[in-house]
């Protein structure tokens, strides 16, 4: 007997439908899986055999062949357990082919027949909807993310026995009602931190507001203990909440990576990723062997990637950031395929002025670093990477009077309203761009159209380029920052004041 069951696969962060074909024939009892299946898929035969028997069904003692089509697509993961088990039962005539035809089945089986949470359910359900599949069956633990896909009837099950009863019509499936598309926009998610807790550092808070308003990359330089990490962790709290499309795209990445918290439907908070400086280039960018996975830059999609102690990262790791910082995505090429992972994030980097962190020194802390040590420390950062950073900030120690002042500062909610208003201006400026509408993504044609300056501002820019030795990319970034400053002020024109403030965020640029 032959049975066919629909299932899903993940390529990059995109879902694709897979046909699971099961053939049971006479012969020696052999269980064979073909169709470019990796180790976890081939091992499913042991899980499926035990799950079928422990669920009270008889496992066919015959020659079983499993084909995963299309055969030229690599199959990875454990989500094929449920469709393989159902296919075997259908080929053994316990379930009729007409009963499984409308379904797409996804899920990993335990040895006792219960279903475990499976990575990548969200993109696979999206692929099922695009292919016109009527109903999808997923593990109950993945129901929250799967029900975010409107237009698909969803059955959430806990075990193989429950799945079989539903397919045979012995039990009514639980079909959760999908939420409205604008559900994430009903309220702003709560954060544990707030800008009101920050004492002093008004200059840095202003720069972070500009960075959030235009999606600009930022570098914080200062001695230890000045609050660089504290400020960076509060940056997502002043960014506008994720739209439904952004939340769906971000959740899809976390689903594929297996990082989606249990019971979560959509991730409503802006991601914040802070990898350790010992991370590899594959861990940061993505990849890894034959089955590439999203890296930290993709997990920071639509949020913040914070790199503390920037010069401590390996140079090849930092250089791998250049493509995602420029394009907002990561391309990973393999011999048989090329994968694209989204990586539209804000980079916030922090570093000390020297290896000990106290250059040039003061009464409390003396710097013992030699000029050669400082030069080697700064030479770990390449010019092309630094050129992709928009704002440079010097974070100085907070004064005692500011530390002991208990007057609350401006809250994140207040700053967020201004940032959201600037985002709205940019959306109207670039109506055809759904996601990359921020000022930081403007191309030379956009700069010519939206960043024209008067003669006084032109002379100021000319002097800044000459005095600070700025590159053409740095000059363009000054214009983008000035455009964002004007948007925060709801000004249609770029004035000399906007350009002057933008220039000061480049004058502290690290010199090689």
Coordinates of N, CA and C in Angstrom, one line a residue, residues 4-211:
X4 N 0.2 9.0 1.0 CA 0.9 10.4 0.9 C 0.3 11.3 1.9
X5 N 1.3 12.0 2.6 CA 0.9 13.0 3.6 C 1.7 14.2 3.4
X6 N 1.0 15.4 3.5 CA 1.7 16.7 3.3 C 2.4 17.1 4.7
X7 N 3.6 17.6 4.5 CA 4.3 18.2 5.7 C 5.0 19.4 5.2
X8 N 6.0 19.9 6.1 CA 6.6 21.1 5.7 C 8.1 21.0 6.0
X9 N 8.9 21.9 5.3 CA 10.3 22.0 5.5 C 10.7 23.5 5.6
X10 N 11.8 23.8 6.1 CA 12.3 25.2 6.3 C 13.6 25.3 5.5
X11 N 13.7 26.3 4.6 CA 14.9 26.6 3.9 C 15.2 28.1 4.2
X12 N 16.3 28.3 5.0 CA 16.6 29.6 5.5 C 15.5 29.9 6.6
X13 N 14.7 30.9 6.3 CA 13.6 31.2 7.2 C 12.2 31.1 6.4
X14 N 12.3 30.5 5.2 CA 11.1 30.3 4.4 C 10.6 28.9 4.5
X15 N 9.3 28.7 4.5 CA 8.7 27.4 4.6 C 8.4 26.8 3.2
X16 N 8.5 25.5 3.1 CA 8.1 24.8 1.8 C 7.3 23.6 2.2
X17 N 6.4 23.2 1.3 CA 5.7 22.0 1.5 C 6.5 20.8 1.0
X18 N 6.3 19.7 1.8 CA 7.0 18.4 1.5 C 6.0 17.3 1.4
X19 N 6.1 16.5 0.4 CA 5.2 15.3 0.4 C 5.9 14.1 1.0
X20 N 5.3 13.5 2.0 CA 5.8 12.3 2.7 C 5.1 11.1 2.1
X21 N 5.8 10.3 1.3 CA 5.3 9.1 0.6 C 5.7 7.9 1.4
X22 N 4.8 7.1 1.7 CA 5.1 5.9 2.5 C 4.6 4.6 1.7
X23 N 5.5 3.7 1.5 CA 5.2 2.5 0.8 C 5.5 1.3 1.7
X24 N 4.5 0.4 1.9 CA 4.6 -0.8 2.6 C 4.5 -2.0 1.7
X25 N 5.6 -2.8 1.6 CA 5.6 -3.9 0.7 C 6.0 -5.2 1.4
X26 N 5.8 -6.3 0.8 CA 6.3 -7.6 1.3 C 7.8 -7.7 1.2
X27 N 8.3 -8.4 2.2 CA 9.8 -8.5 2.2 C 10.3 -8.5 3.6
X28 N 11.6 -8.5 3.7 CA 12.2 -8.4 5.0 C 11.9 -7.1 5.7
X29 N 11.7 -7.1 7.0 CA 11.3 -5.9 7.7 C 12.5 -4.9 7.7
X30 N 12.4 -3.9 6.8 CA 13.4 -2.8 6.6 C 12.7 -1.5 6.6
X31 N 13.3 -0.5 7.3 CA 12.8 0.8 7.3 C 13.8 1.7 6.7
X32 N 13.5 2.3 5.5 CA 14.4 3.1 4.7 C 13.8 4.5 4.4
X33 N 14.6 5.5 4.6 CA 14.2 6.9 4.4 C 15.1 7.5 3.3
X34 N 14.5 8.0 2.2 CA 15.2 8.6 1.1 C 14.7 10.0 0.9
X35 N 15.5 10.8 0.1 CA 15.0 12.1 -0.2 C 15.9 13.2 0.5
X36 N 17.2 13.0 0.5 CA 18.2 13.9 1.1 C 17.8 14.2 2.6
X37 N 17.7 13.2 3.4 CA 17.3 13.3 4.8 C 18.6 13.4 5.6
X38 N 18.7 14.3 6.5 CA 19.9 14.4 7.4 C 19.7 13.4 8.6
X39 N 20.6 13.4 9.5 CA 20.6 12.4 10.6 C 19.4 12.4 11.4
X40 N 18.9 13.5 11.9 CA 17.7 13.6 12.7 C 16.5 13.0 12.0
X41 N 16.4 13.2 10.7 CA 15.2 12.7 9.9 C 15.4 11.2 9.8
X42 N 16.6 10.7 9.5 CA 16.8 9.2 9.4 C 16.5 8.5 10.7
X43 N 16.9 9.2 11.8 CA 16.6 8.6 13.1 C 15.2 8.5 13.5
X44 N 14.3 9.2 12.7 CA 12.9 9.2 13.1 C 12.3 7.8 13.1
X45 N 12.9 6.8 12.4 CA 12.3 5.5 12.3 C 12.2 4.9 13.7
X46 N 13.2 5.1 14.6 CA 13.1 4.6 15.9 C 12.1 5.3 16.7
X47 N 12.0 6.6 16.6 CA 11.0 7.3 17.4 C 9.6 6.9 16.9
X48 N 9.4 6.8 15.6 CA 8.1 6.5 15.0 C 7.7 5.1 15.4
X49 N 8.6 4.1 15.3 CA 8.3 2.8 15.7 C 7.8 2.7 17.1
X50 N 8.5 3.3 18.0 CA 8.2 3.2 19.4 C 6.9 4.0 19.7
X51 N 6.7 5.1 19.0 CA 5.5 5.9 19.3 C 4.2 5.2 18.8
X52 N 4.3 4.5 17.7 CA 3.1 3.8 17.1 C 2.8 2.7 18.1
X53 N 3.8 1.9 18.5 CA 3.5 0.8 19.4 C 3.0 1.3 20.8
X54 N 3.6 2.3 21.3 CA 3.2 2.8 22.7 C 1.8 3.6 22.6
X55 N 1.4 3.9 21.4 CA 0.1 4.5 21.2 C -1.0 3.5 21.0
X56 N -0.7 2.2 21.1 CA -1.7 1.1 21.0 C -1.9 0.6 19.6
X57 N -1.1 1.0 18.6 CA -1.3 0.5 17.2 C -0.2 -0.5 16.9
X58 N -0.5 -1.4 15.9 CA 0.4 -2.4 15.5 C 1.4 -1.8 14.4
X59 N 2.7 -2.0 14.6 CA 3.6 -1.5 13.7 C 3.8 -2.6 12.6
X60 N 3.7 -2.2 11.3 CA 3.8 -3.2 10.2 C 5.2 -3.9 10.2
X61 N 5.2 -5.2 10.2 CA 6.5 -5.9 10.2 C 6.8 -6.2 8.8
X62 N 7.0 -5.2 7.9 CA 7.2 -5.4 6.5 C 8.3 -4.4 6.0
X63 N 8.5 -4.4 4.7 CA 9.4 -3.5 4.1 C 8.8 -2.1 4.0
X64 N 9.3 -1.1 4.7 CA 8.8 0.3 4.7 C 9.8 1.2 4.0
X65 N 9.3 1.9 3.0 CA 10.1 2.9 2.4 C 9.5 4.3 2.5
X66 N 10.2 5.2 3.0 CA 9.7 6.6 3.1 C 10.5 7.5 2.1
X67 N 9.7 8.2 1.3 CA 10.3 9.1 0.4 C 9.8 10.6 0.7
X68 N 10.8 11.5 0.9 CA 10.5 12.9 1.2 C 10.7 13.7 -0.1
X69 N 9.6 14.1 -0.7 CA 9.7 14.8 -2.0 C 9.4 16.3 -1.8
X70 N 10.1 17.2 -2.6 CA 11.0 16.9 -3.7 C 12.3 16.3 -3.2
X71 N 12.9 15.4 -3.9 CA 14.0 14.6 -3.5 C 15.3 15.5 -3.5
X72 N 15.4 16.6 -4.2 CA 16.6 17.4 -4.3 C 16.6 18.4 -3.2
X73 N 15.6 18.5 -2.3 CA 15.6 19.5 -1.2 C 16.1 18.8 0.0
X74 N 17.1 19.4 0.7 CA 17.6 18.9 1.9 C 16.6 18.9 3.0
X75 N 16.4 17.8 3.7 CA 15.4 17.8 4.8 C 16.2 17.7 6.2
X76 N 15.9 18.6 7.1 CA 16.5 18.6 8.4 C 15.4 18.7 9.4
X77 N 15.7 18.4 10.7 CA 14.8 18.6 11.8 C 14.0 17.3 12.1
X78 N 13.1 17.5 13.1 CA 12.4 16.4 13.6 C 10.9 16.5 13.3
X79 N 10.5 17.5 12.5 CA 9.0 17.7 12.3 C 8.4 16.7 11.4
X80 N 9.1 15.8 10.9 CA 8.6 14.8 10.0 C 8.1 13.6 10.7
X81 N 8.3 13.5 12.0 CA 7.9 12.3 12.8 C 6.4 12.0 12.6
X82 N 5.5 13.0 12.9 CA 4.1 12.9 12.8 C 3.6 12.5 11.5
X83 N 4.0 13.2 10.4 CA 3.5 12.7 9.1 C 4.0 11.3 8.7
X84 N 5.2 10.9 9.1 CA 5.7 9.6 8.8 C 4.9 8.6 9.5
X85 N 4.6 8.8 10.8 CA 3.8 7.9 11.6 C 2.4 7.7 11.0
X86 N 1.7 8.9 10.7 CA 0.4 8.8 10.1 C 0.4 8.1 8.7
X87 N 1.5 8.4 7.9 CA 1.6 7.7 6.6 C 1.7 6.2 6.7
X88 N 2.4 5.8 7.8 CA 2.6 4.3 8.0 C 1.2 3.7 8.3
X89 N 0.5 4.4 9.2 CA -0.8 3.9 9.6 C -1.8 3.9 8.4
X90 N -1.7 5.0 7.6 CA -2.5 5.0 6.4 C -2.2 3.9 5.4
X91 N -0.9 3.7 5.2 CA -0.5 2.6 4.3 C -0.9 1.2 4.8
X92 N -1.0 1.1 6.2 CA -1.5 -0.1 6.8 C -3.0 -0.2 6.8
X93 N -3.7 0.8 6.2 CA -5.1 0.8 6.1 C -5.9 1.1 7.4
X94 N -5.2 1.7 8.4 CA -5.9 2.1 9.6 C -6.5 3.5 9.4
X95 N -6.1 4.3 8.4 CA -6.6 5.6 8.1 C -6.8 5.6 6.6
X96 N -7.9 6.1 6.1 CA -8.1 6.1 4.6 C -7.4 7.3 4.0
X97 N -6.9 7.2 2.8 CA -6.2 8.3 2.1 C -7.1 9.6 2.0
X98 N -8.4 9.5 1.9 CA -9.2 10.7 1.8 C -9.3 11.5 3.1
X99 N -9.0 10.8 4.2 CA -9.1 11.4 5.5 C -7.8 12.3 5.8
X100 N -6.7 11.9 5.2 CA -5.5 12.7 5.4 C -5.2 13.7 4.3
X101 N -5.9 13.6 3.2 CA -5.6 14.4 2.0 C -5.7 15.9 2.3
X102 N -6.7 16.4 3.1 CA -6.8 17.9 3.3 C -5.8 18.4 4.3
X103 N -5.0 17.6 4.9 CA -4.1 18.0 6.1 C -2.7 18.2 5.7
X104 N -2.1 19.1 6.5 CA -0.6 19.2 6.5 C -0.2 18.9 7.9
X105 N 0.7 17.9 8.2 CA 1.0 17.5 9.5 C 2.5 17.8 9.8
X106 N 2.7 18.4 11.0 CA 4.0 18.8 11.5 C 4.1 18.4 13.0
X107 N 5.2 17.8 13.3 CA 5.4 17.5 14.7 C 6.5 16.4 15.0
X108 N 7.2 16.6 16.1 CA 8.1 15.6 16.6 C 7.5 14.7 17.6
X109 N 7.8 13.4 17.5 CA 7.2 12.5 18.5 C 8.1 12.0 19.5
X110 N 7.6 11.9 20.7 CA 8.3 11.2 21.8 C 8.1 9.7 21.7
X111 N 8.9 8.9 22.4 CA 8.7 7.5 22.3 C 7.4 7.0 22.8
X112 N 6.7 7.7 23.7 CA 5.4 7.3 24.2 C 4.3 7.8 23.4
X113 N 4.6 8.5 22.3 CA 3.6 9.0 21.3 C 3.1 10.4 21.6
X114 N 3.6 11.1 22.6 CA 3.3 12.5 22.7 C 4.0 13.4 21.8
X115 N 3.5 14.5 21.5 CA 4.1 15.4 20.5 C 4.9 16.5 21.3
X116 N 6.1 16.7 20.8 CA 7.0 17.7 21.3 C 7.0 19.0 20.5
X117 N 7.3 20.2 21.1 CA 7.4 21.4 20.3 C 8.5 21.3 19.2
X118 N 8.2 21.8 18.0 CA 9.0 21.7 16.8 C 9.4 23.0 16.3
X119 N 10.7 23.3 16.0 CA 11.1 24.5 15.5 C 10.6 24.7 14.0
X120 N 10.4 26.0 13.7 CA 10.0 26.3 12.3 C 8.6 26.1 11.9
X121 N 7.7 26.0 12.9 CA 6.3 25.7 12.6 C 5.6 26.9 11.9
X122 N 6.0 28.1 12.4 CA 5.3 29.3 11.8 C 5.6 29.5 10.3
X123 N 6.8 29.4 9.8 CA 7.0 29.5 8.3 C 6.4 28.3 7.6
X124 N 6.3 27.1 8.2 CA 5.7 26.0 7.5 C 4.2 26.2 7.4
X125 N 3.6 26.8 8.4 CA 2.1 27.0 8.3 C 1.9 28.1 7.3
X126 N 2.8 29.1 7.2 CA 2.6 30.2 6.2 C 2.7 29.5 4.8
X127 N 3.6 28.6 4.6 CA 3.8 27.9 3.3 C 2.5 27.1 3.0
X128 N 1.9 26.4 4.0 CA 0.7 25.7 3.8 C -0.4 26.6 3.3
X129 N -0.5 27.8 3.9 CA -1.6 28.7 3.5 C -1.4 29.1 2.1
X130 N -0.1 29.4 1.7 CA 0.2 29.9 0.4 C -0.1 28.8 -0.7
X131 N 0.0 27.5 -0.3 CA -0.3 26.4 -1.2 C -1.7 26.0 -1.2
X132 N -2.6 26.6 -0.4 CA -4.0 26.4 -0.4 C -4.4 25.2 0.5
X133 N -3.6 24.7 1.4 CA -3.9 23.6 2.3 C -5.0 24.0 3.2
X134 N -6.0 23.2 3.4 CA -7.2 23.6 4.2 C -6.9 23.6 5.7
X135 N -6.3 22.6 6.2 CA -6.1 22.5 7.6 C -4.7 22.0 7.9
X136 N -4.2 22.5 9.1 CA -2.8 22.1 9.5 C -2.9 21.6 10.9
X137 N -2.1 20.5 11.1 CA -2.0 19.9 12.5 C -0.6 20.1 13.0
X138 N -0.5 20.7 14.2 CA 0.7 21.0 14.8 C 0.7 20.5 16.3
X139 N 1.9 20.4 16.9 CA 1.9 20.1 18.4 C 1.2 21.2 19.1
X140 N 0.6 20.9 20.3 CA -0.1 21.9 21.0 C 0.8 22.9 21.5
X141 N 2.1 22.6 21.8 CA 3.0 23.6 22.3 C 3.3 24.6 21.2
X142 N 3.1 24.4 20.0 CA 3.3 25.3 18.9 C 2.0 26.0 18.4
X143 N 0.9 25.8 19.1 CA -0.3 26.4 18.7 C -0.3 27.9 18.7
X144 N 0.3 28.5 19.7 CA 0.3 30.0 19.8 C 0.9 30.7 18.6
X145 N 2.0 30.1 18.1 CA 2.6 30.8 16.9 C 1.9 30.4 15.6
X146 N 1.4 29.2 15.5 CA 0.7 28.7 14.3 C -0.6 29.5 14.1
X147 N -1.3 29.8 15.2 CA -2.6 30.5 15.0 C -2.4 32.0 14.6
X148 N -1.2 32.5 14.5 CA -1.0 33.8 14.0 C -1.2 33.9 12.5
X149 N -1.3 32.8 11.8 CA -1.5 32.8 10.4 C -3.0 32.7 10.1
X150 N -3.5 33.8 9.6 CA -4.9 33.9 9.3 C -5.2 33.1 8.0
X151 N -6.4 32.5 7.9 CA -6.8 31.8 6.7 C -6.5 30.4 6.7
X152 N -6.0 29.8 7.8 CA -5.7 28.4 7.9 C -6.4 27.8 9.1
X153 N -7.1 26.7 9.0 CA -7.7 26.0 10.1 C -6.7 25.2 10.8
X154 N -6.6 25.4 12.1 CA -5.5 24.8 12.8 C -6.0 23.8 13.8
X155 N -5.4 22.6 13.9 CA -5.7 21.6 14.9 C -4.4 21.4 15.7
X156 N -4.5 21.7 17.0 CA -3.4 21.5 17.9 C -3.6 20.2 18.7
X157 N -2.7 19.3 18.6 CA -2.8 18.0 19.3 C -1.7 17.7 20.2
X158 N -1.9 16.8 21.1 CA -0.9 16.5 22.2 C -0.2 15.1 22.0
X159 N -0.8 14.3 21.1 CA -0.3 12.9 21.0 C -0.6 12.3 19.6
X160 N 0.0 11.3 19.3 CA -0.3 10.6 18.0 C -1.7 10.0 18.1
X161 N -2.1 9.5 19.2 CA -3.4 8.9 19.3 C -4.5 9.9 19.1
X162 N -4.3 11.1 19.6 CA -5.3 12.2 19.4 C -5.3 12.6 17.9
X163 N -4.1 12.7 17.3 CA -4.1 13.0 15.9 C -4.8 12.0 15.0
X164 N -4.6 10.7 15.3 CA -5.3 9.7 14.5 C -6.8 9.7 14.7
X165 N -7.3 10.0 15.9 CA -8.7 10.1 16.2 C -9.3 11.2 15.4
X166 N -8.6 12.3 15.3 CA -9.1 13.5 14.6 C -9.2 13.2 13.1
X167 N -8.1 12.5 12.6 CA -8.1 12.2 11.1 C -9.2 11.2 10.8
X168 N -9.5 10.2 11.7 CA -10.5 9.2 11.4 C -11.9 9.7 11.7
X169 N -12.0 11.0 12.2 CA -13.4 11.5 12.5 C -14.0 11.1 13.8
X170 N -13.2 10.5 14.7 CA -13.6 10.1 16.0 C -13.6 11.2 17.0
X171 N -13.0 12.3 16.7 CA -12.9 13.4 17.6 C -12.8 14.7 16.8
X172 N -13.5 15.7 17.3 CA -13.5 17.0 16.7 C -12.2 17.7 17.0
X173 N -11.6 18.3 15.9 CA -10.3 19.0 16.2 C -10.6 20.3 16.9
X174 N -9.6 20.7 17.7 CA -9.6 22.0 18.3 C -9.1 23.0 17.3
X175 N -9.9 23.9 16.9 CA -9.5 24.9 15.9 C -9.5 26.3 16.5
X176 N -8.4 26.7 17.1 CA -8.3 28.1 17.7 C -8.7 29.1 16.7
X177 N -9.3 30.2 17.2 CA -9.6 31.3 16.3 C -8.4 32.2 16.2
X178 N -8.0 32.5 14.9 CA -6.8 33.4 14.7 C -7.1 34.8 15.2
X179 N -6.1 35.5 15.7 CA -6.3 36.9 16.2 C -6.5 37.8 15.0
X180 N -6.9 39.0 15.3 CA -7.0 40.1 14.3 C -5.6 40.5 13.8
X181 N -5.4 40.9 12.6 CA -4.1 41.2 12.1 C -3.4 42.3 12.9
X182 N -4.2 43.3 13.5 CA -3.6 44.4 14.2 C -3.5 44.1 15.7
X183 N -3.6 42.8 16.1 CA -3.6 42.5 17.5 C -2.3 43.0 18.2
X184 N -1.1 42.9 17.7 CA 0.0 43.4 18.4 C 0.0 44.9 18.6
X185 N -0.8 45.6 17.8 CA -0.8 47.1 18.0 C -1.7 47.6 19.0
X186 N -2.4 46.8 19.8 CA -3.3 47.2 20.7 C -2.7 47.9 21.9
X187 N -1.5 47.5 22.3 CA -0.9 48.1 23.4 C 0.6 47.9 23.3
X188 N 1.4 48.8 23.9 CA 2.8 48.7 23.9 C 3.3 47.7 25.0
X189 N 4.2 46.7 24.7 CA 4.6 45.8 25.7 C 5.4 46.5 26.8
X190 N 5.3 45.9 28.0 CA 6.0 46.4 29.1 C 7.4 46.0 29.1
X191 N 8.3 46.9 29.5 CA 9.7 46.6 29.7 C 10.1 46.7 31.1
X192 N 11.2 45.9 31.5 CA 11.6 46.0 32.9 C 12.5 47.2 33.2
X193 N 13.0 47.9 32.1 CA 13.8 49.0 32.3 C 13.2 50.2 31.6
X194 N 13.7 51.4 32.0 CA 13.1 52.6 31.5 C 14.2 53.7 31.5
X195 N 14.1 54.6 30.5 CA 15.1 55.7 30.5 C 15.0 56.7 31.6
X196 N 13.8 56.7 32.3 CA 13.7 57.5 33.5 C 14.6 57.1 34.6
X197 N 15.2 55.9 34.6 CA 16.1 55.5 35.6 C 17.5 56.0 35.4
X198 N 17.8 56.5 34.2 CA 19.1 57.0 33.9 C 19.4 58.4 34.4
X199 N 20.5 58.5 35.2 CA 20.8 59.8 35.8 C 21.9 60.5 34.9
X200 N 21.7 61.7 34.6 CA 22.6 62.5 33.7 C 22.6 61.9 32.3
X201 N 23.8 62.0 31.7 CA 24.0 61.5 30.3 C 22.9 62.1 29.3
X202 N 22.6 63.3 29.5 CA 21.5 63.9 28.6 C 22.0 63.9 27.1
X203 N 23.3 64.2 26.9 CA 23.8 64.2 25.6 C 23.7 62.9 24.9
X204 N 24.0 61.8 25.7 CA 24.0 60.5 25.1 C 22.5 60.1 24.9
X205 N 21.6 60.4 25.8 CA 20.2 60.1 25.6 C 19.6 60.7 24.4
X206 N 20.1 62.0 24.1 CA 19.6 62.7 22.9 C 20.1 61.9 21.7
X207 N 21.4 61.5 21.7 CA 21.9 60.7 20.5 C 21.2 59.4 20.3
X208 N 20.9 58.7 21.4 CA 20.1 57.5 21.3 C 18.7 57.7 20.7
X209 N 18.1 58.8 21.1 CA 16.8 59.1 20.5 C 16.9 59.3 19.0
X210 N 18.0 60.0 18.6 CA 18.2 60.2 17.1 C 18.4 58.9 16.4
X211 N 19.3 58.1 17.1 CA 19.6 56.8 16.5 C 18.3 55.9 16.3

